[in-house]
mmCIF file of C-alpha atoms and ligand atoms in Angstrom:
data_model
loop_
_atom_site.group_PDB
_atom_site.id
_atom_site.type_symbol
_atom_site.label_atom_id
_atom_site.label_comp_id
_atom_site.label_asym_id
_atom_site.label_seq_id
_atom_site.Cartn_x
_atom_site.Cartn_y
_atom_site.Cartn_z
ATOM 1 C CA MET V 280 16.439 11.088 -45.216
ATOM 2 C CA ALA V 281 19.939 10.911 -44.552
ATOM 3 C CA LEU V 282 21.233 7.604 -42.945
ATOM 4 C CA SER V 283 22.661 9.083 -40.140
ATOM 5 C CA ARG V 284 19.368 11.286 -39.270
ATOM 6 C CA MET V 285 17.223 8.439 -39.839
ATOM 7 C CA ILE V 286 19.697 6.582 -36.756
ATOM 8 C CA ALA V 287 19.405 9.575 -34.699
ATOM 9 C CA SER V 288 15.267 9.723 -35.229
ATOM 10 C CA LEU V 289 14.946 6.055 -34.443
ATOM 11 C CA LEU V 290 17.150 6.465 -31.459
ATOM 12 C CA LEU V 291 15.227 9.333 -30.110
ATOM 13 C CA LEU V 292 12.067 7.475 -30.633
ATOM 14 C CA ALA V 293 13.345 4.557 -28.960
ATOM 15 C CA LEU V 294 14.195 6.675 -25.530
ATOM 16 C CA PRO V 295 11.286 6.432 -23.122
ATOM 17 C CA GLY V 296 9.078 9.195 -22.897
ATOM 18 C CA THR V 297 10.180 11.232 -25.912
ATOM 19 C CA ALA V 298 8.046 9.661 -28.514
ATOM 20 C CA MET V 299 5.100 11.418 -27.997
ATOM 21 C CA SER V 300 6.412 14.360 -25.961
ATOM 22 C CA GLY V 301 8.734 16.350 -28.321
ATOM 23 C CA ALA V 302 8.279 19.820 -29.062
ATOM 24 C CA GLY V 303 4.877 20.276 -31.255
ATOM 25 C CA ALA V 304 4.106 16.719 -30.896
ATOM 26 C CA PRO V 305 0.628 16.109 -29.504
ATOM 27 C CA ALA V 306 1.591 15.472 -25.863
ATOM 28 C CA ASP V 307 3.184 18.997 -25.479
ATOM 29 C CA ARG V 308 0.228 20.741 -27.547
ATOM 30 C CA PRO V 309 -1.911 23.034 -25.253
ATOM 31 C CA GLY V 310 -5.449 21.226 -24.828
ATOM 32 C CA SER V 311 -4.304 17.895 -25.679
ATOM 33 C CA ASN V 312 -4.897 15.080 -23.565
ATOM 34 C CA PRO V 313 -5.154 14.724 -20.561
ATOM 35 C CA ILE V 314 -5.904 18.592 -20.308
ATOM 36 C CA ILE V 315 -4.811 18.885 -16.951
ATOM 37 C CA ARG V 316 -1.317 17.629 -16.114
ATOM 38 C CA ASP V 317 0.027 18.933 -12.560
ATOM 39 C CA LYS V 318 -2.967 17.637 -10.825
ATOM 40 C CA PHE V 319 -5.005 14.070 -10.715
ATOM 41 C CA THR V 320 -8.631 15.194 -11.690
ATOM 42 C CA ALA V 321 -11.726 12.805 -12.164
ATOM 43 C CA ASP V 322 -14.728 13.151 -13.062
ATOM 44 C CA PRO V 323 -15.283 16.147 -15.195
ATOM 45 C CA ALA V 324 -18.526 18.365 -15.243
ATOM 46 C CA PRO V 325 -18.612 21.001 -17.634
ATOM 47 C CA LEU V 326 -20.914 24.635 -17.508
ATOM 48 C CA VAL V 327 -20.749 27.123 -20.089
ATOM 49 C CA VAL V 328 -20.925 30.751 -18.693
ATOM 50 C CA GLY V 329 -20.890 33.271 -21.745
ATOM 51 C CA ASP V 330 -17.804 33.357 -23.207
ATOM 52 C CA ARG V 331 -16.014 30.587 -20.931
ATOM 53 C CA LEU V 332 -16.242 27.119 -20.260
ATOM 54 C CA TYR V 333 -15.658 25.858 -16.242
ATOM 55 C CA LEU V 334 -14.848 22.722 -15.739
ATOM 56 C CA TYR V 335 -15.591 21.253 -11.897
ATOM 57 C CA VAL V 336 -13.248 18.044 -11.107
ATOM 58 C CA GLY V 337 -12.646 16.044 -8.367
ATOM 59 C CA HIS V 338 -9.230 15.911 -7.034
ATOM 60 C CA ASP V 339 -7.510 12.703 -6.740
ATOM 61 C CA GLU V 340 -4.995 12.459 -4.064
ATOM 62 C CA ALA V 341 -4.736 8.669 -3.767
ATOM 63 C CA GLN V 342 -1.434 7.780 -2.638
ATOM 64 C CA ARG V 343 0.360 4.252 -3.820
ATOM 65 C CA ASP V 344 -2.408 1.400 -3.704
ATOM 66 C CA GLU V 345 -5.131 3.380 -2.266
ATOM 67 C CA MET V 346 -8.583 3.138 -3.800
ATOM 68 C CA PHE V 347 -9.909 6.494 -3.625
ATOM 69 C CA ASN V 348 -8.772 9.606 -1.948
ATOM 70 C CA MET V 349 -10.764 12.685 -2.658
ATOM 71 C CA LYS V 350 -10.971 15.426 -0.239
ATOM 72 C CA GLU V 351 -12.041 18.700 -2.512
ATOM 73 C CA TRP V 352 -13.429 19.824 -5.712
ATOM 74 C CA LEU V 353 -11.381 22.140 -8.081
ATOM 75 C CA VAL V 354 -12.428 24.009 -11.032
ATOM 76 C CA TYR V 355 -10.740 25.582 -14.263
ATOM 77 C CA SER V 356 -12.033 27.442 -16.914
ATOM 78 C CA THR V 357 -10.911 28.108 -20.976
ATOM 79 C CA THR V 358 -12.108 30.004 -23.763
ATOM 80 C CA ASP V 359 -10.767 28.346 -26.298
ATOM 81 C CA MET V 360 -10.784 24.805 -25.003
ATOM 82 C CA LYS V 361 -6.763 24.731 -25.348
ATOM 83 C CA THR V 362 -5.770 26.749 -22.610
ATOM 84 C CA TRP V 363 -7.388 25.911 -19.105
ATOM 85 C CA THR V 364 -6.875 28.374 -16.039
ATOM 86 C CA PRO V 365 -6.776 26.905 -12.377
ATOM 87 C CA HIS V 366 -8.922 28.865 -10.206
ATOM 88 C CA GLY V 367 -8.106 26.294 -7.587
ATOM 89 C CA PRO V 368 -10.331 24.540 -4.919
ATOM 90 C CA ILE V 369 -13.892 25.286 -4.737
ATOM 91 C CA MET V 370 -15.130 23.604 -1.920
ATOM 92 C CA ASN V 371 -13.458 21.110 0.640
ATOM 93 C CA VAL V 372 -15.765 17.996 1.576
ATOM 94 C CA ARG V 373 -15.501 19.064 5.221
ATOM 95 C CA ASP V 374 -17.406 21.977 4.619
ATOM 96 C CA PHE V 375 -20.404 20.103 4.350
ATOM 97 C CA LYS V 376 -20.865 19.722 8.472
ATOM 98 C CA TRP V 377 -22.547 16.341 8.212
ATOM 99 C CA ALA V 378 -20.375 14.687 5.382
ATOM 100 C CA LYS V 379 -17.165 12.693 6.739
ATOM 101 C CA GLN V 380 -15.405 12.027 3.361
ATOM 102 C CA ASP V 381 -15.129 11.611 -0.325
ATOM 103 C CA ALA V 382 -15.537 14.356 -2.638
ATOM 104 C CA TRP V 383 -16.869 12.474 -5.455
ATOM 105 C CA ALA V 384 -18.728 13.402 -8.572
ATOM 106 C CA SER V 385 -20.352 16.642 -8.964
ATOM 107 C CA GLN V 386 -21.902 18.961 -11.404
ATOM 108 C CA THR V 387 -22.820 23.034 -11.099
ATOM 109 C CA ILE V 388 -25.919 24.401 -12.774
ATOM 110 C CA TYR V 389 -26.878 28.149 -13.031
ATOM 111 C CA LYS V 390 -30.182 29.541 -11.869
ATOM 112 C CA ASN V 391 -32.000 32.486 -10.600
ATOM 113 C CA GLY V 392 -28.794 34.152 -10.520
ATOM 114 C CA LYS V 393 -26.733 31.723 -8.360
ATOM 115 C CA TYR V 394 -24.748 28.714 -8.992
ATOM 116 C CA TRP V 395 -25.730 25.562 -7.741
ATOM 117 C CA PHE V 396 -23.646 22.798 -6.646
ATOM 118 C CA TYR V 397 -24.875 19.146 -6.035
ATOM 119 C CA ALA V 398 -21.879 16.646 -5.154
ATOM 120 C CA ALA V 399 -21.802 13.203 -3.940
ATOM 121 C CA VAL V 400 -19.913 13.071 -0.678
ATOM 122 C CA GLU V 401 -19.582 9.796 2.530
ATOM 123 C CA HIS V 402 -22.552 10.946 5.205
ATOM 124 C CA ASP V 403 -21.648 10.707 8.471
ATOM 125 C CA LYS V 404 -22.746 8.001 10.985
ATOM 126 C CA THR V 405 -26.708 9.444 11.409
ATOM 127 C CA HIS V 406 -26.983 8.379 7.944
ATOM 128 C CA PRO V 407 -25.069 5.703 6.828
ATOM 129 C CA GLY V 408 -24.263 5.265 3.099
ATOM 130 C CA LYS V 409 -23.257 8.246 0.264
ATOM 131 C CA ALA V 410 -25.074 11.108 0.081
ATOM 132 C CA ILE V 411 -26.096 13.913 -2.131
ATOM 133 C CA ALA V 412 -24.832 17.521 -0.652
ATOM 134 C CA VAL V 413 -25.810 21.007 -2.364
ATOM 135 C CA ALA V 414 -23.853 24.108 -2.213
ATOM 136 C CA VAL V 415 -24.393 27.657 -3.668
ATOM 137 C CA SER V 416 -22.271 30.774 -4.947
ATOM 138 C CA ASP V 417 -22.465 33.746 -6.549
ATOM 139 C CA THR V 418 -19.992 33.203 -9.371
ATOM 140 C CA PRO V 419 -18.793 30.211 -10.704
ATOM 141 C CA THR V 420 -15.500 29.975 -9.317
ATOM 142 C CA GLY V 421 -17.117 30.238 -5.351
ATOM 143 C CA PRO V 422 -16.627 30.906 -2.757
ATOM 144 C CA PHE V 423 -19.324 27.991 -2.220
ATOM 145 C CA VAL V 424 -21.433 27.243 0.954
ATOM 146 C CA ASP V 425 -23.663 24.343 2.235
ATOM 147 C CA ALA V 426 -26.819 25.503 0.654
ATOM 148 C CA LYS V 427 -28.808 23.433 3.251
ATOM 149 C CA GLY V 428 -26.967 22.272 6.371
ATOM 150 C CA SER V 429 -28.083 18.537 5.548
ATOM 151 C CA ALA V 430 -27.772 16.163 3.066
ATOM 152 C CA LEU V 431 -30.081 17.050 -0.151
ATOM 153 C CA ILE V 432 -30.602 12.949 -1.034
ATOM 154 C CA THR V 433 -29.526 10.544 1.629
ATOM 155 C CA ASN V 434 -29.412 6.915 1.476
ATOM 156 C CA GLU V 435 -32.757 5.776 3.239
ATOM 157 C CA MET V 436 -34.706 8.346 0.441
ATOM 158 C CA THR V 437 -33.968 5.297 -2.062
ATOM 159 C CA PRO V 438 -34.730 2.065 0.278
ATOM 160 C CA LYS V 439 -34.778 -0.349 -2.874
ATOM 161 C CA GLY V 440 -31.747 0.176 -3.801
ATOM 162 C CA THR V 441 -28.714 -2.859 -3.166
ATOM 163 C CA HIS V 442 -26.090 -1.280 -1.694
ATOM 164 C CA SER V 443 -25.242 1.924 0.638
ATOM 165 C CA TRP V 444 -22.850 3.846 -1.994
ATOM 166 C CA GLU V 445 -26.253 4.372 -4.611
ATOM 167 C CA ASP V 446 -26.785 7.623 -4.226
ATOM 168 C CA ILE V 447 -23.788 9.325 -5.759
ATOM 169 C CA ASP V 448 -23.161 11.360 -8.939
ATOM 170 C CA PRO V 449 -25.985 14.068 -9.462
ATOM 171 C CA THR V 450 -26.886 15.054 -12.804
ATOM 172 C CA VAL V 451 -29.181 18.127 -12.755
ATOM 173 C CA LEU V 452 -30.772 19.689 -15.869
ATOM 174 C CA THR V 453 -33.462 22.742 -16.317
ATOM 175 C CA ASP V 454 -36.382 21.694 -18.520
ATOM 176 C CA ASP V 455 -37.770 24.215 -20.992
ATOM 177 C CA ASP V 456 -40.465 24.651 -18.331
ATOM 178 C CA GLY V 457 -38.192 25.980 -16.270
ATOM 179 C CA THR V 458 -38.384 23.079 -13.527
ATOM 180 C CA THR V 459 -34.746 21.855 -12.718
ATOM 181 C CA TRP V 460 -34.512 17.973 -12.589
ATOM 182 C CA ILE V 461 -32.053 15.459 -11.094
ATOM 183 C CA ALA V 462 -31.139 12.213 -11.827
ATOM 184 C CA TRP V 463 -27.756 10.082 -9.850
ATOM 185 C CA GLY V 464 -26.996 6.615 -8.911
ATOM 186 C CA ASN V 465 -24.771 3.568 -9.015
ATOM 187 C CA ARG V 466 -26.221 0.562 -9.822
ATOM 188 C CA GLN V 467 -29.845 2.166 -9.925
ATOM 189 C CA CYS V 468 -30.541 5.312 -11.586
ATOM 190 C CA TYR V 469 -32.991 7.631 -10.007
ATOM 191 C CA ILE V 470 -34.443 10.922 -11.036
ATOM 192 C CA ALA V 471 -36.730 13.716 -9.149
ATOM 193 C CA LYS V 472 -37.629 17.030 -9.763
ATOM 194 C CA LEU V 473 -36.287 19.931 -7.627
ATOM 195 C CA LYS V 474 -38.446 22.664 -6.012
ATOM 196 C CA PRO V 475 -37.733 25.939 -7.361
ATOM 197 C CA ASN V 476 -35.499 26.784 -3.943
ATOM 198 C CA MET V 477 -33.126 24.150 -5.484
ATOM 199 C CA ILE V 478 -32.345 22.469 -1.936
ATOM 200 C CA GLU V 479 -35.381 20.070 -1.906
ATOM 201 C CA ILE V 480 -36.729 17.278 -3.932
ATOM 202 C CA ASP V 481 -40.492 17.934 -5.278
ATOM 203 C CA GLY V 482 -42.590 14.829 -5.037
ATOM 204 C CA PRO V 483 -41.522 11.148 -6.204
ATOM 205 C CA ILE V 484 -37.848 9.769 -6.694
ATOM 206 C CA THR V 485 -38.378 7.401 -10.030
ATOM 207 C CA GLU V 486 -36.157 4.921 -10.889
ATOM 208 C CA ILE V 487 -34.685 4.765 -14.438
ATOM 209 C CA THR V 488 -32.327 2.340 -14.701
ATOM 210 C CA PRO V 489 -30.824 1.854 -18.328
ATOM 211 C CA PRO V 490 -29.231 -1.269 -19.668
ATOM 212 C CA HIS V 491 -25.863 -2.165 -17.746
ATOM 213 C CA PHE V 492 -26.006 1.207 -15.687
ATOM 214 C CA GLU V 493 -22.848 1.334 -13.081
ATOM 215 C CA GLU V 494 -22.943 5.243 -12.105
ATOM 216 C CA GLY V 495 -22.069 8.715 -13.742
ATOM 217 C CA PRO V 496 -25.158 10.199 -15.556
ATOM 218 C CA TRP V 497 -25.288 12.811 -17.170
ATOM 219 C CA LEU V 498 -28.261 14.318 -18.508
ATOM 220 C CA HIS V 499 -28.502 17.086 -21.450
ATOM 221 C CA LYS V 500 -30.890 18.140 -24.181
ATOM 222 C CA ARG V 501 -30.260 18.662 -27.758
ATOM 223 C CA GLY V 502 -33.424 19.535 -29.942
ATOM 224 C CA ASN V 503 -36.237 17.864 -28.995
ATOM 225 C CA LEU V 504 -34.442 14.639 -27.701
ATOM 226 C CA TYR V 505 -33.175 14.067 -23.735
ATOM 227 C CA TYR V 506 -30.366 12.137 -22.999
ATOM 228 C CA LEU V 507 -29.028 10.104 -20.542
ATOM 229 C CA THR V 508 -25.366 9.362 -21.031
ATOM 230 C CA TYR V 509 -23.882 7.175 -18.067
ATOM 231 C CA ALA V 510 -20.819 4.699 -17.252
ATOM 232 C CA SER V 511 -22.182 0.953 -17.956
ATOM 233 C CA LEU V 512 -20.392 -2.168 -17.266
ATOM 234 C CA ASP V 513 -21.756 -5.390 -18.768
ATOM 235 C CA ARG V 514 -20.568 -7.502 -16.145
ATOM 236 C CA THR V 515 -20.385 -10.751 -18.498
ATOM 237 C CA THR V 516 -18.074 -9.075 -21.281
ATOM 238 C CA GLN V 517 -16.176 -6.271 -19.583
ATOM 239 C CA ARG V 518 -13.659 -5.701 -17.047
ATOM 240 C CA ASP V 519 -13.555 -1.593 -16.937
ATOM 241 C CA GLU V 520 -16.637 0.979 -17.517
ATOM 242 C CA HIS V 521 -17.507 1.825 -20.733
ATOM 243 C CA ILE V 522 -19.837 4.909 -21.390
ATOM 244 C CA SER V 523 -23.156 3.872 -22.918
ATOM 245 C CA TYR V 524 -26.552 6.256 -23.186
ATOM 246 C CA ALA V 525 -29.932 6.087 -23.743
ATOM 247 C CA THR V 526 -32.489 9.213 -25.243
ATOM 248 C CA ALA V 527 -36.053 10.522 -24.832
ATOM 249 C CA PRO V 528 -38.842 12.563 -25.832
ATOM 250 C CA SER V 529 -38.820 14.067 -22.222
ATOM 251 C CA LEU V 530 -37.181 13.755 -18.798
ATOM 252 C CA LYS V 531 -40.206 11.615 -17.585
ATOM 253 C CA GLY V 532 -39.267 8.792 -20.354
ATOM 254 C CA PRO V 533 -39.735 6.691 -22.102
ATOM 255 C CA TRP V 534 -35.903 6.047 -22.166
ATOM 256 C CA THR V 535 -34.486 4.204 -24.891
ATOM 257 C CA TYR V 536 -31.120 2.390 -24.514
ATOM 258 C CA ARG V 537 -29.357 3.941 -27.615
ATOM 259 C CA GLY V 538 -25.751 1.539 -26.799
ATOM 260 C CA LEU V 539 -22.154 2.258 -25.985
ATOM 261 C CA LEU V 540 -20.664 5.612 -27.103
ATOM 262 C CA THR V 541 -17.288 5.372 -25.881
ATOM 263 C CA GLY V 542 -14.956 2.255 -24.622
ATOM 264 C CA SER V 543 -13.006 2.105 -21.052
ATOM 265 C CA GLY V 544 -10.710 5.210 -20.302
ATOM 266 C CA LYS V 545 -7.033 3.597 -20.756
ATOM 267 C CA TYR V 546 -5.515 2.383 -17.445
ATOM 268 C CA SER V 547 -8.803 2.880 -15.561
ATOM 269 C CA PHE V 548 -11.401 1.274 -14.221
ATOM 270 C CA THR V 549 -13.838 4.031 -13.785
ATOM 271 C CA ILE V 550 -14.869 6.937 -16.405
ATOM 272 C CA HIS V 551 -17.391 9.719 -16.176
ATOM 273 C CA PRO V 552 -19.277 11.541 -19.224
ATOM 274 C CA GLY V 553 -19.682 15.497 -19.013
ATOM 275 C CA ILE V 554 -20.910 17.034 -21.952
ATOM 276 C CA ALA V 555 -21.358 20.409 -23.502
ATOM 277 C CA GLU V 556 -22.193 22.969 -26.140
ATOM 278 C CA PHE V 557 -19.289 25.617 -26.589
ATOM 279 C CA LYS V 558 -19.008 28.384 -29.022
ATOM 280 C CA GLY V 559 -21.090 25.792 -31.432
ATOM 281 C CA LYS V 560 -19.321 22.480 -30.784
ATOM 282 C CA SER V 561 -20.134 19.885 -29.139
ATOM 283 C CA TYR V 562 -17.747 18.205 -26.350
ATOM 284 C CA LEU V 563 -17.701 14.827 -24.323
ATOM 285 C CA PHE V 564 -15.184 15.195 -21.509
ATOM 286 C CA LEU V 565 -14.299 12.035 -19.454
ATOM 287 C CA HIS V 566 -11.254 10.601 -17.807
ATOM 288 C CA ASN V 567 -8.785 7.998 -17.820
ATOM 289 C CA ALA V 568 -5.626 7.177 -15.754
ATOM 290 C CA THR V 569 -2.360 7.644 -18.249
ATOM 291 C CA LEU V 570 -0.959 10.828 -16.319
ATOM 292 C CA ALA V 571 1.957 10.303 -14.172
ATOM 293 C CA ILE V 572 3.080 13.277 -12.183
ATOM 294 C CA GLY V 573 6.777 12.299 -10.716
ATOM 295 C CA ASP V 574 6.924 8.972 -9.781
ATOM 296 C CA GLN V 575 3.043 8.942 -9.105
ATOM 297 C CA SER V 576 1.699 7.084 -12.019
ATOM 298 C CA GLY V 577 -1.764 6.847 -13.179
ATOM 299 C CA ALA V 578 -4.467 4.704 -11.324
ATOM 300 C CA ILE V 579 -7.511 3.819 -10.057
ATOM 301 C CA GLY V 580 -7.560 6.703 -7.977
ATOM 302 C CA ARG V 581 -4.918 8.937 -9.923
ATOM 303 C CA ARG V 582 -7.296 9.548 -12.872
ATOM 304 C CA ALA V 583 -6.512 12.434 -15.422
ATOM 305 C CA VAL V 584 -9.370 14.750 -17.308
ATOM 306 C CA THR V 585 -9.590 14.370 -21.258
ATOM 307 C CA VAL V 586 -12.184 15.972 -23.789
ATOM 308 C CA GLU V 587 -12.965 15.017 -27.340
ATOM 309 C CA ARG V 588 -15.355 16.585 -30.056
ATOM 310 C CA LEU V 589 -18.827 14.907 -29.754
ATOM 311 C CA TYR V 590 -20.681 14.644 -32.859
ATOM 312 C CA TYR V 591 -24.318 13.770 -34.074
ATOM 313 C CA ASN V 592 -26.118 11.784 -36.500
ATOM 314 C CA ALA V 593 -29.428 13.403 -38.314
ATOM 315 C CA ASP V 594 -31.732 11.149 -36.156
ATOM 316 C CA GLY V 595 -29.909 12.736 -33.042
ATOM 317 C CA THR V 596 -28.013 9.865 -32.038
ATOM 318 C CA MET V 597 -24.073 10.482 -31.071
ATOM 319 C CA LYS V 598 -21.290 9.013 -33.072
ATOM 320 C CA PRO V 599 -19.075 6.609 -31.112
ATOM 321 C CA VAL V 600 -16.396 8.868 -29.363
ATOM 322 C CA VAL V 601 -12.707 7.692 -28.959
ATOM 323 C CA GLN V 602 -10.397 9.114 -26.214
ATOM 324 C CA THR V 603 -7.423 9.926 -27.758
ATOM 325 C CA GLN V 604 -4.238 12.152 -26.931
ATOM 326 C CA ALA V 605 -4.644 14.717 -29.578
ATOM 327 C CA GLY V 606 -8.365 15.489 -28.050
ATOM 328 C CA VAL V 607 -9.019 18.758 -29.461
ATOM 329 C CA THR V 608 -5.968 19.573 -31.211
ATOM 330 C CA ALA V 609 -6.266 17.230 -33.581
ATOM 331 C CA PRO V 610 -6.492 18.240 -37.068
ATOM 332 C CA GLY V 611 -10.377 19.662 -38.015
ATOM 333 C CA ARG V 612 -11.236 19.474 -34.242
HETATM 334 O O1 LIG U 32 -14.646 9.837 -8.358
HETATM 335 C C1 LIG U 32 -15.180 9.036 -7.502
HETATM 336 C C2 LIG U 32 -15.952 8.021 -8.172
HETATM 337 O O2 LIG U 32 -15.792 7.073 -8.963
HETATM 338 C C3 LIG U 32 -17.128 8.706 -8.793
HETATM 339 O O3 LIG U 32 -17.988 9.539 -7.980
HETATM 340 C C4 LIG U 32 -17.654 7.941 -9.839
HETATM 341 O O4 LIG U 32 -18.577 8.401 -11.156
HETATM 342 C C5 LIG U 32 -16.561 7.294 -10.458
HETATM 343 O O5 LIG U 32 -16.060 8.199 -11.538
#
């Protein structure tokens, strides 16, 4: 390379913001991380419907050093994992008349011709603490309406819990026999069966807390193995949440701890897994806090959703995942 061109290239790399954002560089490629750039988003929850993948997220609107400010859930979709179509807000937390605030982690599942949306919210003063809401829609993009008119799970239903925000972050899975299960929690992790009507718990709530469980459980099944992937925090060695997982031969356990799946999300205390199989490939959705919009930088309450390919070993264990900027645009992904 000629000296003048080399000097020009070095000068370009030295300019703030240019190193990774030149035309064709990873930051500009459709599908590179973070995948949503015009809004701060968190707690990704994918749902595959035919040849389209829908991604439900919480909308982070924290100002300055506010911790969280989340009023609504948004949905995006893709057919190629590279270009994302926004479908707008699907619900505001105040659409649940009994809820006060906090549009926290959610998951949508399809069953019996309807889309069922489960989400963590703060209950009003009639049931202090966090609660789990359920809404329903005829389409994956809404409109969703409160399906029950009251909380599906309240803090009083898990009396052994150590704090009032333990009932958050629902994840739902329909088993091979057609029964749908819900798992959730913070510090304690619980699982219960749902009645066929999808808006009532059927039978006991069982605690299944795996090692270093913090929050954000995600249930999925592959082959004969069930996976419980979650945000973990080893309080003796880690400052920020990582992702760990456990596996079991059935939703009733026993669960075997499999260790770490990923490290922490860059600049973010929280991290949250969402797993989907789409067009023959497996994906792990996460969030970090690397996005800046205007003069607002990433922060604990201004996160950004990412996606990486997920690979399995022959014994069903998942290969460790590293959060990258190139994400699914990296060669061979
Ligand atoms: O986004 C609010 C809360 O932070 C979620 O419910 C947790 O999973 C963590 O990401």
